[in-house]
Amino acid sequence: MLTIKCAKCKKKLFKYQKIGKGKVLKCHKSRMNKVYHIEKRDEKYRCPCNNLIGKDKGSYIKMVDQSFTYSGRKE
Ligand SMILES: [Zn+2]
């Protein structure tokens, strides 16, 4: 499980079950586990500090490169 954090303010955003070793480019909503802080406005997901994290693509969020960091283990 990965913990996704905002790259700007370091707030925890959500936990994500990442499968495979690739980069985190998309986050499938069905694998988002625990949501701490994330706000959705106009199809965009932002940290409460206003940093743009990703765009809503229906079943997944297309993540903005370098807007977030993560810790934890990929599966
Ligand atoms: Zn932030």
PDB file of N, CA and C in Angstrom, residues 17-57:
ATOM      1  N   GLN A  17      -3.539   1.248  -3.418  1.00  0.00           N
ATOM      2  CA  GLN A  17      -2.998  -0.086  -3.646  1.00  0.00           C
ATOM      3  C   GLN A  17      -2.409  -0.132  -5.052  1.00  0.00           C
ATOM      4  N   LYS A  18      -1.092   0.028  -5.124  1.00  0.00           N
ATOM      5  CA  LYS A  18      -0.407   0.050  -6.427  1.00  0.00           C
ATOM      6  C   LYS A  18      -0.002  -1.368  -6.785  1.00  0.00           C
ATOM      7  N   ILE A  19      -0.365  -1.773  -7.995  1.00  0.00           N
ATOM      8  CA  ILE A  19       0.015  -3.099  -8.472  1.00  0.00           C
ATOM      9  C   ILE A  19       1.019  -2.900  -9.594  1.00  0.00           C
ATOM     10  N   GLY A  20       2.157  -3.597  -9.500  1.00  0.00           N
ATOM     11  CA  GLY A  20       3.200  -3.462 -10.506  1.00  0.00           C
ATOM     12  C   GLY A  20       4.239  -2.450 -10.071  1.00  0.00           C
ATOM     13  N   LYS A  21       5.357  -2.426 -10.796  1.00  0.00           N
ATOM     14  CA  LYS A  21       6.498  -1.619 -10.366  1.00  0.00           C
ATOM     15  C   LYS A  21       6.603  -0.279 -11.077  1.00  0.00           C
ATOM     16  N   GLY A  22       5.708  -0.019 -11.984  1.00  0.00           N
ATOM     17  CA  GLY A  22       5.819   1.207 -12.772  1.00  0.00           C
ATOM     18  C   GLY A  22       5.572   2.465 -11.951  1.00  0.00           C
ATOM     19  N   LYS A  23       5.739   3.590 -12.597  1.00  0.00           N
ATOM     20  CA  LYS A  23       5.453   4.878 -11.960  1.00  0.00           C
ATOM     21  C   LYS A  23       3.964   5.007 -11.677  1.00  0.00           C
ATOM     22  N   VAL A  24       3.651   5.837 -10.734  1.00  0.00           N
ATOM     23  CA  VAL A  24       2.241   6.109 -10.426  1.00  0.00           C
ATOM     24  C   VAL A  24       1.766   7.204 -11.382  1.00  0.00           C
ATOM     25  N   LEU A  25       1.082   6.788 -12.438  1.00  0.00           N
ATOM     26  CA  LEU A  25       0.578   7.744 -13.425  1.00  0.00           C
ATOM     27  C   LEU A  25      -0.923   7.915 -13.296  1.00  0.00           C
ATOM     28  N   LYS A  26      -1.552   6.807 -12.912  1.00  0.00           N
ATOM     29  CA  LYS A  26      -3.002   6.790 -12.734  1.00  0.00           C
ATOM     30  C   LYS A  26      -3.296   6.203 -11.377  1.00  0.00           C
ATOM     31  N   CYS A  27      -4.358   6.662 -10.770  1.00  0.00           N
ATOM     32  CA  CYS A  27      -4.833   6.016  -9.552  1.00  0.00           C
ATOM     33  C   CYS A  27      -6.267   5.561  -9.800  1.00  0.00           C
ATOM     34  N   HIS A  28      -6.436   4.263  -9.818  1.00  0.00           N
ATOM     35  CA  HIS A  28      -7.779   3.719 -10.006  1.00  0.00           C
ATOM     36  C   HIS A  28      -8.580   3.908  -8.728  1.00  0.00           C
ATOM     37  N   LYS A  29      -9.772   4.474  -8.877  1.00  0.00           N
ATOM     38  CA  LYS A  29     -10.566   4.812  -7.687  1.00  0.00           C
ATOM     39  C   LYS A  29     -10.904   3.586  -6.851  1.00  0.00           C
ATOM     40  N   SER A  30     -11.070   2.448  -7.516  1.00  0.00           N
ATOM     41  CA  SER A  30     -11.430   1.237  -6.770  1.00  0.00           C
ATOM     42  C   SER A  30     -10.281   0.769  -5.878  1.00  0.00           C
ATOM     43  N   ARG A  31      -9.059   1.265  -6.140  1.00  0.00           N
ATOM     44  CA  ARG A  31      -7.917   0.859  -5.320  1.00  0.00           C
ATOM     45  C   ARG A  31      -7.451   1.966  -4.372  1.00  0.00           C
ATOM     46  N   MET A  32      -8.193   3.055  -4.334  1.00  0.00           N
ATOM     47  CA  MET A  32      -7.914   4.095  -3.333  1.00  0.00           C
ATOM     48  C   MET A  32      -8.537   3.628  -2.036  1.00  0.00           C
ATOM     49  N   ASN A  33      -7.717   3.567  -1.016  1.00  0.00           N
ATOM     50  CA  ASN A  33      -8.174   2.879   0.171  1.00  0.00           C
ATOM     51  C   ASN A  33      -8.714   3.806   1.234  1.00  0.00           C
ATOM     52  N   LYS A  34      -7.905   4.703   1.667  1.00  0.00           N
ATOM     53  CA  LYS A  34      -8.317   5.591   2.754  1.00  0.00           C
ATOM     54  C   LYS A  34      -8.042   6.994   2.255  1.00  0.00           C
ATOM     55  N   VAL A  35      -9.052   7.812   2.222  1.00  0.00           N
ATOM     56  CA  VAL A  35      -8.877   9.174   1.723  1.00  0.00           C
ATOM     57  C   VAL A  35      -8.737  10.113   2.920  1.00  0.00           C
ATOM     58  N   TYR A  36      -7.616  10.823   2.983  1.00  0.00           N
ATOM     59  CA  TYR A  36      -7.389  11.782   4.064  1.00  0.00           C
ATOM     60  C   TYR A  36      -7.833  13.165   3.617  1.00  0.00           C
ATOM     61  N   HIS A  37      -7.089  13.741   2.702  1.00  0.00           N
ATOM     62  CA  HIS A  37      -7.371  15.098   2.256  1.00  0.00           C
ATOM     63  C   HIS A  37      -7.295  15.134   0.739  1.00  0.00           C
ATOM     64  N   ILE A  38      -8.403  15.329   0.110  1.00  0.00           N
ATOM     65  CA  ILE A  38      -8.358  15.633  -1.322  1.00  0.00           C
ATOM     66  C   ILE A  38      -9.693  16.277  -1.666  1.00  0.00           C
ATOM     67  N   GLU A  39      -9.643  17.291  -2.482  1.00  0.00           N
ATOM     68  CA  GLU A  39     -10.857  18.022  -2.820  1.00  0.00           C
ATOM     69  C   GLU A  39     -11.079  17.943  -4.315  1.00  0.00           C
ATOM     70  N   LYS A  40     -12.321  17.712  -4.688  1.00  0.00           N
ATOM     71  CA  LYS A  40     -12.647  17.624  -6.100  1.00  0.00           C
ATOM     72  C   LYS A  40     -13.439  18.860  -6.514  1.00  0.00           C
ATOM     73  N   ARG A  41     -12.923  19.534  -7.520  1.00  0.00           N
ATOM     74  CA  ARG A  41     -13.601  20.719  -8.073  1.00  0.00           C
ATOM     75  C   ARG A  41     -13.443  20.699  -9.576  1.00  0.00           C
ATOM     76  N   ASP A  42     -14.525  20.838 -10.304  1.00  0.00           N
ATOM     77  CA  ASP A  42     -14.469  20.915 -11.776  1.00  0.00           C
ATOM     78  C   ASP A  42     -13.621  19.797 -12.377  1.00  0.00           C
ATOM     79  N   GLU A  43     -13.876  18.577 -11.979  1.00  0.00           N
ATOM     80  CA  GLU A  43     -13.184  17.395 -12.527  1.00  0.00           C
ATOM     81  C   GLU A  43     -11.697  17.355 -12.197  1.00  0.00           C
ATOM     82  N   LYS A  44     -11.262  18.216 -11.288  1.00  0.00           N
ATOM     83  CA  LYS A  44      -9.858  18.203 -10.884  1.00  0.00           C
ATOM     84  C   LYS A  44      -9.761  17.907  -9.390  1.00  0.00           C
ATOM     85  N   TYR A  45      -8.730  17.162  -9.050  1.00  0.00           N
ATOM     86  CA  TYR A  45      -8.485  16.852  -7.648  1.00  0.00           C
ATOM     87  C   TYR A  45      -7.342  17.714  -7.147  1.00  0.00           C
ATOM     88  N   ARG A  46      -7.578  18.347  -6.008  1.00  0.00           N
ATOM     89  CA  ARG A  46      -6.563  19.226  -5.435  1.00  0.00           C
ATOM     90  C   ARG A  46      -6.359  18.895  -3.962  1.00  0.00           C
ATOM     91  N   CYS A  47      -5.150  19.164  -3.516  1.00  0.00           N
ATOM     92  CA  CYS A  47      -4.861  19.159  -2.096  1.00  0.00           C
ATOM     93  C   CYS A  47      -5.545  20.392  -1.492  1.00  0.00           C
ATOM     94  N   PRO A  48      -5.859  20.384  -0.199  1.00  0.00           N
ATOM     95  CA  PRO A  48      -6.416  21.613   0.403  1.00  0.00           C
ATOM     96  C   PRO A  48      -5.518  22.836   0.214  1.00  0.00           C
ATOM     97  N   CYS A  49      -4.209  22.669  -0.043  1.00  0.00           N
ATOM     98  CA  CYS A  49      -3.317  23.816  -0.287  1.00  0.00           C
ATOM     99  C   CYS A  49      -3.434  24.339  -1.717  1.00  0.00           C
ATOM    100  N   ASN A  50      -4.318  23.728  -2.505  1.00  0.00           N
ATOM    101  CA  ASN A  50      -4.611  24.136  -3.874  1.00  0.00           C
ATOM    102  C   ASN A  50      -3.685  23.520  -4.928  1.00  0.00           C
ATOM    103  N   ASN A  51      -2.741  22.716  -4.505  1.00  0.00           N
ATOM    104  CA  ASN A  51      -1.880  22.021  -5.458  1.00  0.00           C
ATOM    105  C   ASN A  51      -2.730  21.053  -6.287  1.00  0.00           C
ATOM    106  N   LEU A  52      -2.619  21.126  -7.598  1.00  0.00           N
ATOM    107  CA  LEU A  52      -3.366  20.239  -8.490  1.00  0.00           C
ATOM    108  C   LEU A  52      -2.721  18.849  -8.500  1.00  0.00           C
ATOM    109  N   ILE A  53      -3.482  17.862  -8.087  1.00  0.00           N
ATOM    110  CA  ILE A  53      -2.959  16.501  -7.951  1.00  0.00           C
ATOM    111  C   ILE A  53      -3.289  15.653  -9.179  1.00  0.00           C
ATOM    112  N   GLY A  54      -4.489  15.803  -9.687  1.00  0.00           N
ATOM    113  CA  GLY A  54      -4.866  14.969 -10.830  1.00  0.00           C
ATOM    114  C   GLY A  54      -6.191  15.392 -11.422  1.00  0.00           C
ATOM    115  N   LYS A  55      -6.507  14.731 -12.539  1.00  0.00           N
ATOM    116  CA  LYS A  55      -7.753  15.016 -13.246  1.00  0.00           C
ATOM    117  C   LYS A  55      -8.638  13.774 -13.244  1.00  0.00           C
ATOM    118  N   ASP A  56      -9.909  14.022 -13.061  1.00  0.00           N
ATOM    119  CA  ASP A  56     -10.869  12.923 -13.023  1.00  0.00           C
ATOM    120  C   ASP A  56     -11.078  12.352 -14.419  1.00  0.00           C
ATOM    121  N   LYS A  57     -10.866  11.045 -14.545  1.00  0.00           N
ATOM    122  CA  LYS A  57     -11.091  10.381 -15.824  1.00  0.00           C
ATOM    123  C   LYS A  57     -12.121   9.271 -15.681  1.00  0.00           C
TER     124      LYS A  57
END
